[in-house]
Amino acid sequence: MPAHALSERAARAALAAHFAPGQLAADLDDYTPAEVWDRRVRSDGSGRLAHYRPHEELAQAELTCPFVIPSDEEWPTALADLGPACPLGLWVRGRERLPQLTNSAVAVTGNRVPTKQAVTRAHDFATALAEADHTITATLAYGVDATAHRAAAETGRASLAVLPRGLDGAHPHAHAALLRSILGSGGAAVSLYRPGTEASGATLKASAALLAMLARAVILVEALDHVVAMHAAETAVGLHRPLLAAPATGDVRSSGNARLIDKQLAVNSPDPHLALALPHARVARAGDIADGDLLLAAVWEHGADYFSTPYIAHPEPFDPSCGCGVCCLVTTPGKVVVLSQGDPWESCDPWPADDLLLIVSAQRLTDRPLEE
């Protein structure tokens, strides 16, 4: 079939069935999806792509669920800033509900075999977030993720499920009833994979990344280092999505949380109230921060360095002779602002006015997440 005769939707579905977005990014900068497909078919020595029928395959798959692409109104706005990592499309059940759900999505994820404390935390975080009208977003996995979905349902709120397989089934299979419940109560399910695709190590990892991509913030309740849930957290770090890791408990099952917190890659809090603030986090210049803003992290080119203790800002004029022992050391040219004077630190906290911080505006803090 000539490239010009292939629809964008069919071309994107065909490309998604055979390639990851990163493998196509350079080509898609210069060619349409249909042209990229044609070029890939012509360069495929195996003949495998030549035997694939994009329109017929799409029509067959869409008997189960539609394939949504970036030009559709339902396309999640959270995916617009991903550049080359942006998915080619999403298979969706509950398509008409997807924009509303993803506009306020917060991912809650963690171990498949969690501690009792983690189950309680997952329930508490998800309940607080759902009651604040955030969409709980999670996989269907045993443990933390399934607990989060069920907590949202208990509040009467819809949730969003991200699956590592085609949407003609559930993963794990034992959670088919949970998936039906999510869809039947106003929720939705999304996948990178066409119906008929089974879960694998690769699809689990890619779907964990999608979980973070769709969310305004990610809550890691408890994770053993290097499990799939950690890939969602690490994706959040790379995308500058706000990330909260509940405190490590000393149990090996929270070793992933411990690493993220120790490296200042996540804000450390057991408190659901801070989780409520995270989706409203934004980056601001130190010189523009207002009294009462919550300061979460310093933002550098490589990512965010979260403070060991998030704190409320009380900006003051910079005085290098204040005697705190820190202000006198500042030699950075240009304007400097002091964002706190001894609280929570023992000395002043001066910042170059053009430095960037991750903050939650005071107007967004309906309840103070931290005591001053």
CSV table of C-alpha atoms in Angstrom, one decimal:
chain,number,residue,atom,x,y,z
A,1,MET,CA,0.0,0.0,0.0
A,2,PRO,CA,1.4,3.4,-1.0
A,3,ALA,CA,2.4,5.6,2.0
A,4,HIS,CA,-0.1,8.3,1.0
A,5,ALA,CA,-3.0,5.8,1.2
A,6,LEU,CA,-2.2,4.8,4.7
A,7,SER,CA,-4.0,6.8,7.4
A,8,GLU,CA,-2.1,8.3,10.3
A,9,ARG,CA,-3.9,6.1,12.8
A,10,ALA,CA,-3.2,2.9,10.9
A,11,ALA,CA,0.4,3.9,10.4
A,12,ARG,CA,0.9,4.7,14.1
A,13,ALA,CA,-0.7,1.5,15.2
A,14,ALA,CA,1.5,-0.5,12.8
A,15,LEU,CA,4.7,1.3,14.0
A,16,ALA,CA,3.7,0.8,17.6
A,17,ALA,CA,3.2,-2.9,17.1
A,18,HIS,CA,6.8,-3.2,16.0
A,19,PHE,CA,8.9,-0.4,17.4
A,20,ALA,CA,9.5,1.7,20.5
A,21,PRO,CA,9.0,5.4,20.2
A,22,GLY,CA,12.7,6.1,20.7
A,23,GLN,CA,13.6,3.9,17.6
A,24,LEU,CA,11.5,6.2,15.4
A,25,ALA,CA,12.0,9.6,16.8
A,26,ALA,CA,14.6,10.8,14.2
A,27,ASP,CA,12.4,9.6,11.3
A,28,LEU,CA,9.3,11.1,12.7
A,29,ASP,CA,11.0,14.5,12.9
A,30,ASP,CA,11.3,14.5,9.1
A,31,TYR,CA,8.5,12.2,7.8
A,32,THR,CA,4.8,11.5,8.4
A,33,PRO,CA,4.0,8.2,10.3
A,34,ALA,CA,2.8,6.7,7.0
A,35,GLU,CA,6.1,7.6,5.3
A,36,VAL,CA,8.1,6.2,8.2
A,37,TRP,CA,6.1,3.0,7.9
A,38,ASP,CA,6.8,2.8,4.2
A,39,ARG,CA,10.5,3.4,4.7
A,40,ARG,CA,10.7,0.7,7.4
A,41,VAL,CA,8.9,-1.8,5.2
A,42,ARG,CA,11.3,-1.1,2.3
A,43,SER,CA,14.4,-1.5,4.5
A,44,ASP,CA,13.2,-4.7,6.3
A,45,GLY,CA,15.1,-7.5,4.8
A,46,SER,CA,13.1,-10.2,6.7
A,47,GLY,CA,9.8,-9.4,4.8
A,48,ARG,CA,8.0,-9.4,8.2
A,49,LEU,CA,6.7,-5.9,7.9
A,50,ALA,CA,5.7,-6.3,4.2
A,51,HIS,CA,3.2,-9.0,5.2
A,52,TYR,CA,1.7,-6.8,7.9
A,53,ARG,CA,-1.6,-5.2,6.8
A,54,PRO,CA,-1.9,-1.9,8.9
A,55,HIS,CA,-5.6,-1.1,8.1
A,56,GLU,CA,-6.8,-4.6,8.5
A,57,GLU,CA,-4.9,-5.2,11.7
A,58,LEU,CA,-6.2,-1.9,13.1
A,59,ALA,CA,-9.8,-2.7,12.2
A,60,GLN,CA,-9.5,-6.1,13.9
A,61,ALA,CA,-7.9,-4.7,17.1
A,62,GLU,CA,-10.4,-1.9,17.3
A,63,LEU,CA,-13.2,-4.5,17.7
A,64,THR,CA,-11.9,-4.6,21.3
A,65,CYS,CA,-11.0,-1.0,22.0
A,66,PRO,CA,-10.0,2.2,20.1
A,67,PHE,CA,-6.5,3.4,19.3
A,68,VAL,CA,-6.1,7.0,20.4
A,69,ILE,CA,-3.4,9.2,18.8
A,70,PRO,CA,-2.0,12.6,19.5
A,71,SER,CA,-4.3,14.4,17.1
A,72,ASP,CA,-7.4,13.1,18.9
A,73,GLU,CA,-9.2,15.4,21.4
A,74,GLU,CA,-8.9,12.6,24.0
A,75,TRP,CA,-5.1,12.5,23.9
A,76,PRO,CA,-3.8,13.1,27.4
A,77,THR,CA,-2.2,16.5,27.8
A,78,ALA,CA,0.4,15.1,30.2
A,79,LEU,CA,2.0,13.3,27.2
A,80,ALA,CA,2.5,16.5,25.2
A,81,ASP,CA,5.9,17.4,26.8
A,82,LEU,CA,7.6,14.1,26.2
A,83,GLY,CA,9.3,14.7,22.9
A,84,PRO,CA,10.8,11.6,21.4
A,85,ALA,CA,9.5,9.5,24.3
A,86,CYS,CA,5.9,10.3,23.5
A,87,PRO,CA,3.9,7.1,22.7
A,88,LEU,CA,2.8,6.6,19.2
A,89,GLY,CA,-0.7,6.0,20.5
A,90,LEU,CA,-2.7,4.4,23.3
A,91,TRP,CA,-5.2,1.6,23.3
A,92,VAL,CA,-8.0,2.8,25.5
A,93,ARG,CA,-11.2,1.4,27.2
A,94,GLY,CA,-13.3,4.3,28.5
A,95,ARG,CA,-12.0,6.7,25.8
A,96,GLU,CA,-14.6,9.4,26.4
A,97,ARG,CA,-13.5,9.6,30.1
A,98,LEU,CA,-9.8,9.7,29.4
A,99,PRO,CA,-9.3,13.5,29.3
A,100,GLN,CA,-11.1,14.2,32.6
A,101,LEU,CA,-9.2,11.3,34.3
A,102,THR,CA,-5.8,12.2,33.1
A,103,ASN,CA,-6.1,15.9,33.9
A,104,SER,CA,-5.8,15.1,37.6
A,105,ALA,CA,-3.9,11.8,37.5
A,106,VAL,CA,-1.6,10.8,40.4
A,107,ALA,CA,0.2,7.5,40.2
A,108,VAL,CA,0.3,5.3,43.4
A,109,THR,CA,2.5,2.3,43.0
A,110,GLY,CA,4.8,-0.1,44.9
A,111,ASN,CA,5.6,-3.6,45.8
A,112,ARG,CA,3.5,-6.6,44.7
A,113,VAL,CA,4.1,-8.2,48.0
A,114,PRO,CA,4.1,-5.3,50.4
A,115,THR,CA,4.4,-5.1,54.2
A,116,LYS,CA,1.2,-4.5,56.2
A,117,GLN,CA,2.4,-0.9,56.8
A,118,ALA,CA,2.6,-0.3,53.1
A,119,VAL,CA,-0.9,-1.6,52.5
A,120,THR,CA,-2.2,0.8,55.1
A,121,ARG,CA,-0.2,3.6,53.6
A,122,ALA,CA,-1.4,2.8,50.1
A,123,HIS,CA,-5.0,2.9,51.3
A,124,ASP,CA,-4.5,6.1,53.2
A,125,PHE,CA,-2.7,7.9,50.3
A,126,ALA,CA,-5.2,6.8,47.7
A,127,THR,CA,-8.2,7.7,49.8
A,128,ALA,CA,-6.9,11.2,50.5
A,129,LEU,CA,-6.0,11.8,46.9
A,130,ALA,CA,-9.3,10.5,45.6
A,131,GLU,CA,-11.3,12.5,48.1
A,132,ALA,CA,-9.4,15.6,46.8
A,133,ASP,CA,-10.6,14.8,43.3
A,134,HIS,CA,-7.3,13.4,42.0
A,135,THR,CA,-7.5,10.4,39.7
A,136,ILE,CA,-5.8,7.4,41.3
A,137,THR,CA,-3.6,5.9,38.5
A,138,ALA,CA,-2.0,2.5,39.0
A,139,THR,CA,-1.4,-0.9,37.4
A,140,LEU,CA,-3.6,-3.8,38.4
A,141,ALA,CA,-0.7,-5.6,40.1
A,142,TYR,CA,-1.2,-7.3,43.4
A,143,GLY,CA,-0.3,-5.3,46.5
A,144,VAL,CA,0.1,-1.6,46.6
A,145,ASP,CA,-1.4,-0.8,43.1
A,146,ALA,CA,-4.6,-2.9,43.5
A,147,THR,CA,-5.0,-1.5,47.0
A,148,ALA,CA,-4.9,2.0,45.6
A,149,HIS,CA,-7.7,1.2,43.0
A,150,ARG,CA,-9.9,-0.3,45.7
A,151,ALA,CA,-9.4,2.6,48.0
A,152,ALA,CA,-10.5,5.0,45.2
A,153,ALA,CA,-13.6,2.8,44.6
A,154,GLU,CA,-14.4,3.0,48.3
A,155,THR,CA,-14.6,6.8,48.0
A,156,GLY,CA,-16.9,6.5,45.0
A,157,ARG,CA,-14.2,7.9,42.7
A,158,ALA,CA,-13.1,6.5,39.3
A,159,SER,CA,-9.6,5.4,38.7
A,160,LEU,CA,-7.3,4.8,35.8
A,161,ALA,CA,-5.6,1.5,35.1
A,162,VAL,CA,-2.4,1.1,33.1
A,163,LEU,CA,-1.9,-2.4,31.8
A,164,PRO,CA,1.2,-4.1,30.4
A,165,ARG,CA,-0.8,-6.2,28.0
A,166,GLY,CA,-3.6,-5.8,25.5
A,167,LEU,CA,-6.9,-4.6,26.9
A,168,ASP,CA,-8.7,-7.8,25.9
A,169,GLY,CA,-7.6,-9.2,29.3
A,170,ALA,CA,-6.2,-8.2,32.7
A,171,HIS,CA,-2.8,-8.6,34.2
A,172,PRO,CA,-2.7,-10.4,36.5
A,173,HIS,CA,-5.5,-12.6,35.1
A,174,ALA,CA,-6.9,-12.9,38.7
A,175,HIS,CA,-7.7,-9.1,38.6
A,176,ALA,CA,-10.2,-9.4,35.7
A,177,ALA,CA,-13.0,-8.5,38.1
A,178,LEU,CA,-11.1,-5.5,39.4
A,179,LEU,CA,-10.7,-4.2,35.8
A,180,ARG,CA,-14.4,-4.7,35.1
A,181,SER,CA,-15.2,-2.8,38.3
A,182,ILE,CA,-12.9,0.1,37.3
A,183,LEU,CA,-14.5,0.4,33.9
A,184,GLY,CA,-18.0,-0.1,35.2
A,185,SER,CA,-17.6,2.7,37.8
A,186,GLY,CA,-16.6,5.5,35.4
A,187,GLY,CA,-12.9,4.7,35.1
A,188,ALA,CA,-10.7,3.8,32.2
A,189,ALA,CA,-7.9,1.5,31.2
A,190,VAL,CA,-4.9,2.3,28.8
A,191,SER,CA,-2.2,0.2,27.3
A,192,LEU,CA,0.7,0.7,24.8
A,193,TYR,CA,-0.1,-2.8,23.4
A,194,ARG,CA,-2.8,-3.9,21.0
A,195,PRO,CA,-5.3,-6.5,22.0
A,196,GLY,CA,-3.9,-10.0,22.0
A,197,THR,CA,-0.5,-8.9,23.4
A,198,GLU,CA,0.5,-10.8,26.5
A,199,ALA,CA,2.5,-9.3,29.3
A,200,SER,CA,6.3,-9.7,29.4
A,201,GLY,CA,9.3,-8.2,31.2
A,202,ALA,CA,9.6,-5.5,28.4
A,203,THR,CA,5.9,-4.6,28.5
A,204,LEU,CA,5.9,-4.4,32.3
A,205,LYS,CA,8.8,-1.9,32.2
A,206,ALA,CA,7.4,0.2,29.5
A,207,SER,CA,4.0,0.3,31.2
A,208,ALA,CA,5.6,1.4,34.5
A,209,ALA,CA,7.1,4.3,32.5
A,210,LEU,CA,3.7,5.2,31.0
A,211,LEU,CA,2.3,5.2,34.5
A,212,ALA,CA,4.6,8.1,35.4
A,213,MET,CA,4.2,9.8,32.1
A,214,LEU,CA,0.4,10.1,32.5
A,215,ALA,CA,0.6,11.4,36.1
A,216,ARG,CA,1.0,14.9,37.5
A,217,ALA,CA,2.9,13.3,40.4
A,218,VAL,CA,4.0,9.9,41.5
A,219,ILE,CA,3.7,8.3,45.0
A,220,LEU,CA,6.0,5.4,45.7
A,221,VAL,CA,4.5,3.8,48.8
A,222,GLU,CA,7.1,1.0,49.2
A,223,ALA,CA,9.4,-0.6,46.7
A,224,LEU,CA,12.3,-3.1,46.8
A,225,ASP,CA,15.1,-1.6,44.8
A,226,HIS,CA,15.1,-2.6,41.1
A,227,VAL,CA,11.4,-3.9,41.0
A,228,VAL,CA,9.1,-2.7,38.3
A,229,ALA,CA,7.6,0.0,40.5
A,230,MET,CA,11.0,1.6,40.8
A,231,HIS,CA,11.0,2.1,37.0
A,232,ALA,CA,7.9,4.3,37.4
A,233,ALA,CA,9.7,6.3,40.1
A,234,GLU,CA,12.9,6.7,38.1
A,235,THR,CA,10.9,7.8,35.0
A,236,ALA,CA,9.2,10.4,37.2
A,237,VAL,CA,12.7,11.7,38.2
A,238,GLY,CA,13.8,11.9,34.5
A,239,LEU,CA,10.6,13.7,33.5
A,240,HIS,CA,10.7,16.1,36.5
A,241,ARG,CA,7.4,14.8,37.7
A,242,PRO,CA,7.0,15.4,41.4
A,243,LEU,CA,7.9,12.3,43.3
A,244,LEU,CA,7.0,11.3,46.9
A,245,ALA,CA,8.6,8.3,48.5
A,246,ALA,CA,7.1,7.2,51.8
A,247,PRO,CA,9.8,6.8,54.5
A,248,ALA,CA,11.8,3.6,54.4
A,249,THR,CA,10.9,1.3,57.2
A,250,GLY,CA,14.2,-0.7,57.6
A,251,ASP,CA,12.5,-3.7,55.9
A,252,VAL,CA,14.4,-4.7,52.7
A,253,ARG,CA,11.1,-4.3,50.9
A,254,SER,CA,11.6,-0.5,51.2
A,255,SER,CA,15.2,-0.4,49.9
A,256,GLY,CA,14.1,1.5,46.8
A,257,ASN,CA,12.5,4.2,48.8
A,258,ALA,CA,15.6,4.4,51.0
A,259,ARG,CA,17.8,4.9,47.9
A,260,LEU,CA,15.6,7.6,46.4
A,261,ILE,CA,15.4,9.5,49.6
A,262,ASP,CA,19.1,9.2,50.4
A,263,LYS,CA,20.0,10.6,46.9
A,264,GLN,CA,17.4,13.4,47.3
A,265,LEU,CA,15.5,12.2,44.3
A,266,ALA,CA,12.2,12.2,46.1
A,267,VAL,CA,10.4,14.1,48.8
A,268,ASN,CA,10.2,12.0,52.0
A,269,SER,CA,6.9,12.0,53.7
A,270,PRO,CA,4.5,9.6,55.4
A,271,ASP,CA,1.8,12.2,55.3
A,272,PRO,CA,-1.1,12.1,52.7
A,273,HIS,CA,-1.5,15.8,53.1
A,274,LEU,CA,1.8,16.4,51.3
A,275,ALA,CA,0.7,14.1,48.6
A,276,LEU,CA,-2.3,16.3,48.0
A,277,ALA,CA,0.0,19.2,47.3
A,278,LEU,CA,2.4,17.5,44.9
A,279,PRO,CA,0.1,17.5,41.8
A,280,HIS,CA,0.1,21.3,42.1
A,281,ALA,CA,3.9,21.6,42.2
A,282,ARG,CA,5.6,24.0,39.7
A,283,VAL,CA,9.0,25.4,39.1
A,284,ALA,CA,9.7,29.0,40.1
A,285,ARG,CA,12.6,31.5,40.4
A,286,ALA,CA,13.7,32.0,44.0
A,287,GLY,CA,13.2,35.7,43.5
A,288,ASP,CA,9.5,35.1,42.7
A,289,ILE,CA,8.6,32.9,45.6
A,290,ALA,CA,5.9,34.4,47.9
A,291,ASP,CA,5.4,34.1,51.6
A,292,GLY,CA,3.7,30.8,52.5
A,293,ASP,CA,4.9,28.9,49.4
A,294,LEU,CA,6.0,25.3,50.1
A,295,LEU,CA,9.5,24.6,49.0
A,296,LEU,CA,10.1,21.0,47.9
A,297,ALA,CA,13.4,20.9,45.9
A,298,ALA,CA,16.1,22.7,44.0
A,299,VAL,CA,15.9,22.2,40.3
A,300,TRP,CA,19.0,21.7,38.2
A,301,GLU,CA,19.6,20.6,34.6
A,302,HIS,CA,20.0,17.0,35.7
A,303,GLY,CA,16.7,17.0,37.8
A,304,ALA,CA,15.5,17.9,41.2
A,305,ASP,CA,17.3,17.6,44.5
A,306,TYR,CA,14.5,17.3,47.2
A,307,PHE,CA,15.0,18.8,50.6
A,308,SER,CA,15.3,16.5,53.5
A,309,THR,CA,12.6,18.7,55.1
A,310,PRO,CA,10.2,20.6,52.8
A,311,TYR,CA,9.5,24.0,54.3
A,312,ILE,CA,7.3,27.1,54.1
A,313,ALA,CA,9.0,30.1,52.6
A,314,HIS,CA,9.2,33.5,54.3
A,315,PRO,CA,11.3,35.6,51.9
A,316,GLU,CA,13.5,38.3,53.5
A,317,PRO,CA,16.0,40.8,52.1
A,318,PHE,CA,19.5,39.5,51.9
A,319,ASP,CA,21.8,40.8,54.6
A,320,PRO,CA,25.4,39.5,54.3
A,321,SER,CA,26.2,40.9,57.7
A,322,CYS,CA,23.4,39.1,59.6
A,323,GLY,CA,25.8,36.9,61.5
A,324,CYS,CA,24.2,33.6,60.7
A,325,GLY,CA,27.5,32.2,59.3
A,326,VAL,CA,26.0,31.4,55.9
A,327,CYS,CA,24.9,34.8,54.4
A,328,CYS,CA,28.4,36.1,54.7
A,329,LEU,CA,29.7,33.3,52.5
A,330,VAL,CA,27.5,34.2,49.5
A,331,THR,CA,29.6,35.6,46.7
A,332,THR,CA,27.3,34.9,43.7
A,333,PRO,CA,26.9,38.0,41.6
A,334,GLY,CA,23.4,39.4,41.3
A,335,LYS,CA,20.4,39.6,43.5
A,336,VAL,CA,20.0,37.1,46.4
A,337,VAL,CA,16.9,36.4,48.4
A,338,VAL,CA,16.7,34.7,51.9
A,339,LEU,CA,13.9,32.2,51.9
A,340,SER,CA,14.0,31.2,55.5
A,341,GLN,CA,15.8,32.5,58.7
A,342,GLY,CA,16.6,29.5,60.8
A,343,ASP,CA,13.5,27.4,60.1
A,344,PRO,CA,13.8,24.5,59.5
A,345,TRP,CA,17.6,25.1,59.2
A,346,GLU,CA,19.8,26.4,62.0
A,347,SER,CA,20.9,29.3,59.8
A,348,CYS,CA,19.5,31.5,57.0
A,349,ASP,CA,18.8,30.0,53.6
A,350,PRO,CA,20.0,32.5,50.9
A,351,TRP,CA,19.4,31.8,47.2
A,352,PRO,CA,20.4,33.5,44.0
A,353,ALA,CA,17.2,35.1,42.7
A,354,ASP,CA,17.5,33.3,39.4
A,355,ASP,CA,17.9,29.8,40.8
A,356,LEU,CA,15.0,27.5,40.3
A,357,LEU,CA,13.0,25.6,42.9
A,358,LEU,CA,10.1,23.2,42.9
A,359,ILE,CA,7.3,24.8,44.9
A,360,VAL,CA,3.6,24.5,45.7
A,361,SER,CA,2.0,27.9,45.7
A,362,ALA,CA,0.5,29.1,49.0
A,363,GLN,CA,-2.8,29.5,47.2
A,364,ARG,CA,-2.8,25.7,46.5
A,365,LEU,CA,-2.2,24.8,50.2
A,366,THR,CA,-5.8,24.5,51.5
A,367,ASP,CA,-4.4,22.6,54.5
A,368,ARG,CA,-0.8,23.1,55.6
A,369,PRO,CA,1.0,19.8,54.7
A,370,LEU,CA,3.6,20.6,57.3
A,371,GLU,CA,3.7,22.4,60.5
A,372,GLU,CA,5.8,25.5,60.5
